[in-house]
Amino acid sequence: MISRPMQRHNLRDMRQEEVVAFCQRLGHPAYRGRQLFAWLYRPGVRSFAQMTDLPKKFRAQLAATASLDLPEVAEVQRSEDGTRKLLFRLADGVRIESVLIPEEERQTLCVSTQAGCAMGCVFCMTGRLGFRRNLRPAEIVGQVIAARNLLAAETAPPLTNLVFMGMGEPLANLANCLAAIDILTDQRGLDFSPRRLTVSTSGLAPKIHELGRRCQGKINLAISLHAPNDAIRDQLMPVNHTYPIAALLAACRAYPLPRRKRIMIEYILIKGINDADTHAQALGRLLRGLRVKINLLPYNPVEGVAFHPPSAERVARFQEILWQQGYTVLLRQSRGQDIDAACGQLAGRASA
Ligand code: SAH
Ligand code: SF4
C-alpha cells in the first residue's frame, strides 16, 4: 500500500468557526479554537511555539497536523508618488501583487484575488495575461498581513481601507473571497470594518446578487462599467455578452445598500472610444435613479494595446456633464504608473 503524506490544513484558510471545528475534531473544547484563531492574527505570529497560553500538547498536535502558511513577500517597489507594490511569490511559484496607496487620511491596500484573470477585458494587463488560478483565503488575507507588518515596522499609520481591485475578478472566486472577508472583518481576526472594504467587479450579475445576500450590503460595491451602452461595452469587456448592462444594473438595484451608501461606478476614459459628450449624457441617463457615485479614471497605457487617455480638457468636460446631471463625480488620480502599479497594469512581474 502506498502511504500518502498527510495533507496539512492551513489554519489561515479558515474562518473562526472552521478553526473551532478543527480543534474540536482534535478533541479540544471550542474556547481553545477561539483562542487559537485570535493567535493567528496577532502581529508577528509565525509558529505554534509562540502561542504560549495554549497547552504544549495541543501545540505539538497542531504542529503535526496544521500549518500557518502565508504568502512570502518577494519584493517591494516604491513609486515616486509613495505608492508601493508588493510582489508575492506563492508556494507553487505563482506571483501576485498588491498595491499600498498612502493618501492624506487613508492608507489603502489594493488586494489581488486571483493570479491573472479570465475575464479578458481588452484594456487590462492582468486580463491580457490570462488566468493562472484562484487565490486561497490565506493568500488573500496574507497580502493584508504583509502590508500591516510593513507599515508597523516603519511606525507608519496603519491600513485603513481595503479594496479588492488588484489582479483578478473577485466574484469569479467568490467562495474564497467571502472566507477572506469573514477573516478580515472578524473581531478576533484582522478586525477591519466592512464599511472600509470594497469589492470591485467587472459585472458577474448573479454573483453580485449572492454577495449582497451573503454580506447584507455591508461591503462596498464597485462596478467596472466603462461604457454607456452595450455596443461599446461588448467591445471592451467580453463579460457584457453574458451579462449585458441591463442585467448588471438590475443586480446593482437589488444590492442591499445601507442608507446613505452608494455604489461606486468606475469608468475608464479612453480617447475616441467612450469619452465623447454624448457618452457622458448617455451615462447620466443610464444611471438615473441608482444610488451611485462615479469614479472617472483616464486610461493607463498598457503594453500592446492601441488605446490612449483623453486630454485633460476632455476629461474635465466629461466630468462637468455628469455634474450638471447631479452626480457625484470623482476624478481618480493615477498612482504608481512608474512601477506599473496603476489600475490595469498589474502583471505579477519582478522589477527588471
Ligand atoms: N476585476 C475587477 C477587479 C479589478 S479592479 C474589476 O475589473 O472590477 C481593477 C480596476 O482597474 C477595474 O476598474 C479595471 O477596469 C481598471 N483598469 C483595468 N485596466 C485599466 C487601465 N489600463 N487603465 C485604467 N484602469 C484600468
Ligand atoms: Fe479581470 Fe478586472 Fe482586468 Fe477585466 S479589468 S481583465 S475583470 S482584472
Coordinates of C-alpha atoms and ligand atoms in Angstrom, one line a residue:
M1 CA 0.0 0.0 0.0
I2 CA 1.3 3.4 -0.8
S3 CA 1.2 5.8 2.1
R4 CA 0.5 9.4 1.1
P5 CA 2.0 12.3 3.1
M6 CA -0.7 13.7 5.3
Q7 CA -2.4 16.9 4.0
R8 CA -1.8 19.7 6.4
H9 CA -4.6 22.1 6.9
N10 CA -3.6 25.7 6.7
L11 CA -5.4 27.4 9.6
R12 CA -5.2 30.7 7.9
D13 CA -7.6 29.5 5.2
M14 CA -10.2 29.0 7.9
R15 CA -12.9 31.2 9.4
Q16 CA -13.1 31.3 13.2
E17 CA -15.9 28.7 13.2
E18 CA -13.8 26.4 11.0
V19 CA -10.8 26.7 13.3
V20 CA -13.1 25.9 16.2
A21 CA -14.5 22.8 14.4
F22 CA -11.0 21.7 13.5
C23 CA -9.9 21.9 17.2
Q24 CA -13.0 20.0 18.3
R25 CA -12.1 17.2 15.8
L26 CA -8.7 17.1 17.6
G27 CA -10.6 16.7 20.9
H28 CA -10.4 20.2 22.3
P29 CA -13.2 22.5 23.6
A30 CA -14.5 25.3 21.4
Y31 CA -12.8 28.1 23.5
R32 CA -9.4 26.6 22.6
G33 CA -10.3 27.1 18.9
R34 CA -11.3 30.7 19.5
Q35 CA -8.1 31.3 21.4
L36 CA -6.1 29.7 18.5
F37 CA -7.9 31.8 15.9
A38 CA -7.0 35.0 17.7
W39 CA -3.4 34.0 17.9
L40 CA -3.3 33.6 14.1
Y41 CA -3.9 37.3 13.5
R42 CA -1.7 38.8 16.3
P43 CA 1.2 40.7 14.8
G44 CA 4.4 38.7 14.2
V45 CA 3.0 35.2 15.0
R46 CA 4.8 32.7 12.8
S47 CA 4.8 29.5 14.8
F48 CA 2.7 27.5 17.2
A49 CA 5.6 27.8 19.7
Q50 CA 4.7 31.5 20.1
M51 CA 1.2 30.7 21.3
T52 CA 2.3 30.4 24.9
D53 CA -1.0 30.2 26.6
L54 CA -2.0 27.1 24.6
P55 CA -1.1 23.7 26.3
K56 CA 2.1 22.3 25.0
K57 CA 0.5 19.0 23.9
F58 CA -2.1 20.9 21.9
R59 CA 0.6 22.9 20.2
A60 CA 2.5 19.7 19.3
Q61 CA -0.6 18.2 17.9
L62 CA -1.2 21.4 15.8
A63 CA 2.3 21.4 14.6
A64 CA 1.8 17.8 13.4
T65 CA -1.5 18.4 11.6
A66 CA -1.8 22.0 10.6
S67 CA 0.2 24.8 9.1
L68 CA 0.3 28.6 9.3
D69 CA 1.5 29.4 5.8
L70 CA 1.3 32.9 4.4
P71 CA 2.5 34.2 1.1
E72 CA 6.0 35.4 1.1
V73 CA 6.9 39.0 0.0
A74 CA 9.5 38.6 -2.8
E75 CA 10.0 42.3 -3.5
V76 CA 8.7 45.8 -2.6
Q77 CA 8.9 48.5 -5.3
R78 CA 8.4 52.2 -4.5
S79 CA 6.9 54.7 -6.8
E80 CA 7.9 58.4 -7.0
D81 CA 4.5 59.2 -5.6
G82 CA 4.9 57.0 -2.5
T83 CA 2.8 54.1 -3.8
R84 CA 4.3 50.8 -3.2
K85 CA 3.9 47.5 -5.0
L86 CA 4.3 44.3 -3.0
L87 CA 5.2 41.3 -5.1
F88 CA 4.5 37.9 -3.6
R89 CA 5.8 34.5 -4.5
L90 CA 3.3 31.8 -3.6
A91 CA 4.1 28.3 -2.6
D92 CA 3.7 27.0 -6.1
G93 CA 5.9 29.7 -7.6
V94 CA 2.9 31.8 -8.9
R95 CA 3.4 35.6 -8.5
I96 CA 0.8 38.1 -7.4
E97 CA 0.8 41.8 -6.4
S98 CA -0.8 44.2 -4.0
V99 CA -0.5 47.9 -4.1
L100 CA -0.2 50.1 -1.0
I101 CA -1.5 53.6 -1.6
P102 CA -0.9 56.3 1.0
E103 CA -3.3 59.2 0.9
E104 CA -3.8 62.1 3.3
E105 CA -6.1 60.5 5.7
R106 CA -6.1 56.9 4.4
Q107 CA -3.8 54.1 3.8
T108 CA -5.4 51.8 1.2
L109 CA -4.3 48.3 0.1
C110 CA -5.4 47.1 -3.3
V111 CA -5.6 43.3 -2.9
S112 CA -5.4 40.6 -5.6
T113 CA -8.0 37.8 -5.6
Q114 CA -6.7 35.7 -8.5
A115 CA -3.4 35.1 -10.2
G116 CA -4.2 36.5 -13.6
C117 CA -7.8 36.9 -14.8
A118 CA -10.0 35.1 -17.2
M119 CA -12.4 38.0 -18.0
G120 CA -10.4 39.2 -20.9
C121 CA -11.1 43.0 -20.7
V122 CA -9.1 44.4 -23.7
F123 CA -7.7 47.4 -21.8
C124 CA -6.3 45.5 -18.8
M125 CA -2.8 44.0 -18.5
T126 CA -3.9 41.4 -16.0
G127 CA -6.7 40.3 -18.4
R128 CA -4.2 40.1 -21.3
L129 CA -2.0 37.7 -19.3
G130 CA -4.9 35.3 -18.9
F131 CA -5.9 33.2 -15.9
R132 CA -3.5 31.2 -13.7
R133 CA -5.5 30.2 -10.6
N134 CA -7.8 31.4 -7.8
L135 CA -6.2 32.6 -4.6
R136 CA -6.9 30.8 -1.4
P137 CA -8.3 32.7 1.6
A138 CA -4.8 32.7 3.3
E139 CA -3.3 34.1 0.1
I140 CA -5.8 37.0 0.1
V141 CA -5.7 37.7 3.8
G142 CA -1.9 37.2 3.7
Q143 CA -1.4 40.3 1.5
V144 CA -3.1 42.3 4.2
I145 CA -1.0 40.9 6.9
A146 CA 2.2 41.6 4.9
A147 CA 1.2 45.2 4.4
R148 CA 0.2 45.6 8.0
N149 CA 3.6 44.3 9.1
L150 CA 5.4 46.5 6.6
L151 CA 3.7 49.6 8.0
A152 CA 4.2 48.6 11.6
A153 CA 7.9 48.2 11.0
E154 CA 8.0 51.8 9.8
T155 CA 5.8 53.0 12.5
A156 CA 3.6 54.4 9.7
P157 CA -0.1 55.0 10.1
P158 CA -2.0 51.6 9.9
L159 CA -4.1 50.4 7.0
T160 CA -7.5 52.0 6.9
N161 CA -9.1 50.7 3.6
L162 CA -9.1 47.5 1.6
V163 CA -10.1 47.3 -2.0
F164 CA -10.4 44.0 -3.9
M165 CA -9.1 45.7 -7.1
G166 CA -5.8 44.1 -7.7
M167 CA -5.3 41.2 -10.0
G168 CA -8.3 39.1 -10.8
E169 CA -12.1 39.1 -10.7
P170 CA -13.2 38.7 -7.1
L171 CA -16.6 37.4 -7.9
A172 CA -15.2 34.7 -10.0
N173 CA -13.5 33.4 -6.8
L174 CA -16.4 34.3 -4.6
A175 CA -16.2 31.5 -2.0
N176 CA -12.6 32.2 -1.2
C177 CA -13.2 36.0 -1.2
L178 CA -16.1 35.5 1.2
A179 CA -13.9 33.4 3.6
A180 CA -11.2 36.1 3.4
I181 CA -13.8 38.9 4.1
D182 CA -15.0 37.0 7.1
I183 CA -11.5 36.6 8.5
L184 CA -10.6 40.2 7.7
T185 CA -13.7 41.6 9.4
D186 CA -13.7 39.1 12.4
Q187 CA -13.0 41.0 15.6
R188 CA -10.7 38.2 16.6
G189 CA -9.2 38.2 13.1
L190 CA -7.9 41.4 11.5
D191 CA -10.9 43.4 12.8
F192 CA -11.5 45.6 9.7
S193 CA -14.7 47.4 9.5
P194 CA -16.7 46.0 6.5
R195 CA -17.5 49.7 5.7
R196 CA -13.8 50.1 4.8
L197 CA -13.8 47.2 2.4
T198 CA -14.7 47.4 -1.2
V199 CA -15.2 44.6 -3.8
S200 CA -14.9 45.6 -7.4
T201 CA -16.4 43.6 -10.2
S202 CA -16.5 43.6 -14.0
G203 CA -20.1 42.6 -13.8
L204 CA -20.9 39.0 -12.9
A205 CA -24.5 39.8 -12.2
P206 CA -25.6 36.6 -10.4
K207 CA -22.6 36.8 -8.1
I208 CA -23.5 40.4 -7.2
H209 CA -26.8 39.1 -6.0
E210 CA -25.0 36.4 -4.0
L211 CA -22.5 38.9 -2.5
G212 CA -25.4 41.2 -1.5
R213 CA -27.3 38.3 0.2
R214 CA -24.2 37.0 1.9
C215 CA -22.8 40.3 3.3
Q216 CA -26.2 42.1 3.6
G217 CA -24.8 45.0 1.7
K218 CA -22.2 45.8 4.4
I219 CA -19.3 45.6 2.0
N220 CA -19.0 48.4 -0.5
L221 CA -19.5 47.5 -4.1
A222 CA -17.7 49.0 -7.1
I223 CA -18.7 48.2 -10.7
S224 CA -16.3 48.5 -13.6
L225 CA -18.8 49.9 -16.1
H226 CA -16.6 51.7 -18.6
A227 CA -19.2 52.2 -21.2
P228 CA -22.6 54.0 -21.6
N229 CA -24.1 51.3 -23.8
D230 CA -23.9 47.6 -24.7
A231 CA -22.3 48.3 -28.2
I232 CA -19.2 49.9 -26.6
R233 CA -19.1 47.6 -23.6
D234 CA -19.3 44.5 -25.8
Q235 CA -16.1 45.6 -27.5
L236 CA -14.2 46.3 -24.2
M237 CA -15.5 43.7 -21.9
P238 CA -16.4 40.2 -23.0
V239 CA -18.5 39.6 -19.8
N240 CA -21.0 42.0 -21.3
H241 CA -22.1 39.3 -23.8
T242 CA -23.2 37.2 -20.9
Y243 CA -24.5 39.9 -18.6
P244 CA -25.4 43.0 -20.5
I245 CA -25.8 46.4 -18.9
A246 CA -29.5 45.9 -18.0
A247 CA -28.7 42.7 -16.1
L248 CA -25.8 44.3 -14.4
L249 CA -27.8 47.4 -13.3
A250 CA -30.7 45.2 -12.1
A251 CA -28.2 43.4 -9.8
C252 CA -27.0 46.8 -8.6
R253 CA -30.6 47.9 -7.8
A254 CA -31.1 44.7 -5.8
Y255 CA -27.9 45.1 -3.8
P256 CA -29.0 45.8 -0.2
L257 CA -27.1 49.0 0.3
P258 CA -27.4 50.6 3.7
R259 CA -28.9 54.0 3.9
R260 CA -26.6 56.9 2.7
K261 CA -24.3 54.4 1.0
R262 CA -23.7 54.4 -2.7
I263 CA -22.4 52.0 -5.3
M264 CA -19.2 53.2 -7.0
I265 CA -19.3 53.2 -10.8
E266 CA -15.9 53.0 -12.3
Y267 CA -15.4 54.5 -15.8
I268 CA -12.1 54.5 -17.6
L269 CA -12.0 57.2 -20.2
I270 CA -10.4 56.0 -23.4
K271 CA -9.7 58.6 -26.1
G272 CA -12.2 58.3 -29.1
I273 CA -13.9 55.2 -27.6
N274 CA -16.1 56.3 -24.7
D275 CA -15.1 59.9 -23.9
A276 CA -17.5 62.0 -26.0
D277 CA -20.1 64.4 -24.7
T278 CA -22.8 62.1 -26.0
H279 CA -21.3 59.3 -24.0
A280 CA -21.4 61.3 -20.8
Q281 CA -25.0 62.2 -21.4
A282 CA -25.9 58.6 -22.1
L283 CA -24.1 57.5 -19.0
G284 CA -26.1 60.0 -16.9
R285 CA -29.3 58.7 -18.4
L286 CA -28.3 55.1 -17.8
L287 CA -27.6 55.6 -14.1
R288 CA -30.6 57.8 -13.3
G289 CA -32.4 56.6 -10.2
L290 CA -29.5 54.5 -9.0
R291 CA -27.7 55.4 -5.8
V292 CA -24.2 55.8 -7.3
K293 CA -21.1 57.9 -7.3
I294 CA -19.0 57.9 -10.4
N295 CA -15.3 57.5 -10.5
L296 CA -13.6 58.6 -13.7
L297 CA -10.2 57.3 -14.5
P298 CA -8.1 58.2 -17.5
Y299 CA -6.9 55.1 -19.2
N300 CA -3.5 53.9 -18.1
P301 CA -1.3 52.8 -21.0
V302 CA -0.9 49.0 -21.3
E303 CA 1.7 47.3 -23.4
G304 CA 0.4 46.1 -26.7
V305 CA -2.9 48.0 -26.5
A306 CA -3.6 50.8 -29.0
F307 CA -5.7 52.9 -26.6
H308 CA -4.8 56.4 -25.3
P309 CA -6.1 58.5 -22.4
P310 CA -8.1 61.6 -23.4
S311 CA -6.8 65.2 -23.0
A312 CA -7.3 66.8 -19.6
E313 CA -9.8 69.2 -21.2
R314 CA -11.9 66.2 -22.5
V315 CA -11.8 64.6 -19.0
A316 CA -12.9 67.8 -17.4
R317 CA -15.8 68.3 -19.9
F318 CA -17.0 64.7 -19.3
Q319 CA -16.9 65.3 -15.6
E320 CA -18.8 68.5 -16.0
I321 CA -21.7 67.0 -18.0
L322 CA -22.2 64.4 -15.3
W323 CA -22.0 67.1 -12.6
Q324 CA -24.7 69.0 -14.4
Q325 CA -26.9 66.0 -14.2
G326 CA -26.5 66.0 -10.4
Y327 CA -24.0 63.2 -10.0
T328 CA -21.1 63.0 -7.6
V329 CA -18.2 62.5 -9.9
L330 CA -14.6 61.9 -8.7
L331 CA -11.6 62.0 -10.9
R332 CA -9.3 59.3 -9.8
Q333 CA -5.6 60.2 -10.0
S334 CA -3.5 57.5 -11.3
R335 CA -0.9 56.3 -8.8
G336 CA 2.2 54.2 -9.2
Q337 CA 2.4 54.3 -13.0
D338 CA 6.2 54.4 -13.0
I339 CA 6.3 51.0 -11.3
D340 CA 3.4 49.5 -13.2
A341 CA 1.3 49.6 -10.1
A342 CA -1.6 51.7 -11.5
C343 CA -5.0 50.2 -12.3
G344 CA -4.9 47.7 -15.0
Q345 CA -1.1 47.4 -15.0
L346 CA -0.6 44.5 -12.6
A347 CA 1.2 41.7 -14.3
G348 CA 3.0 39.9 -11.4
R349 CA 6.4 40.6 -12.7
A350 CA 9.6 41.4 -10.7
S351 CA 11.4 44.6 -11.5
A352 CA 14.0 44.4 -14.3
Ligands
SAH1 N1 -11.7 42.5 -11.9 C1 -12.3 43.5 -11.1 C2 -11.3 44.0 -10.0 C3 -10.0 44.6 -10.6 S1 -10.2 46.3 -10.3 C4 -12.8 44.6 -11.9 O1 -12.5 44.7 -13.1 O2 -13.5 45.5 -11.4 C5 -9.1 47.0 -11.5 C6 -9.7 48.3 -12.0 O3 -8.8 48.8 -12.9 C7 -11.0 48.0 -12.7 O4 -11.9 49.0 -12.6 C8 -10.5 48.0 -14.2 O5 -11.5 48.2 -15.1 C9 -9.5 49.1 -14.1 N2 -8.5 49.0 -15.2 C10 -8.1 47.9 -15.9 N3 -7.2 48.3 -16.9 C11 -7.1 49.6 -16.8 C12 -6.3 50.6 -17.5 N4 -5.5 50.2 -18.5 N5 -6.4 51.8 -17.1 C13 -7.2 52.2 -16.1 N6 -7.9 51.4 -15.4 C14 -7.9 50.1 -15.7
SF4_2 FE1 -10.0 41.0 -15.0 FE2 -10.9 43.3 -13.9 FE3 -8.8 43.2 -15.6 FE4 -11.2 42.8 -16.5 S1 -10.4 44.7 -15.6 S2 -9.4 41.6 -17.0 S3 -12.1 41.7 -14.8 S4 -8.9 42.3 -13.6

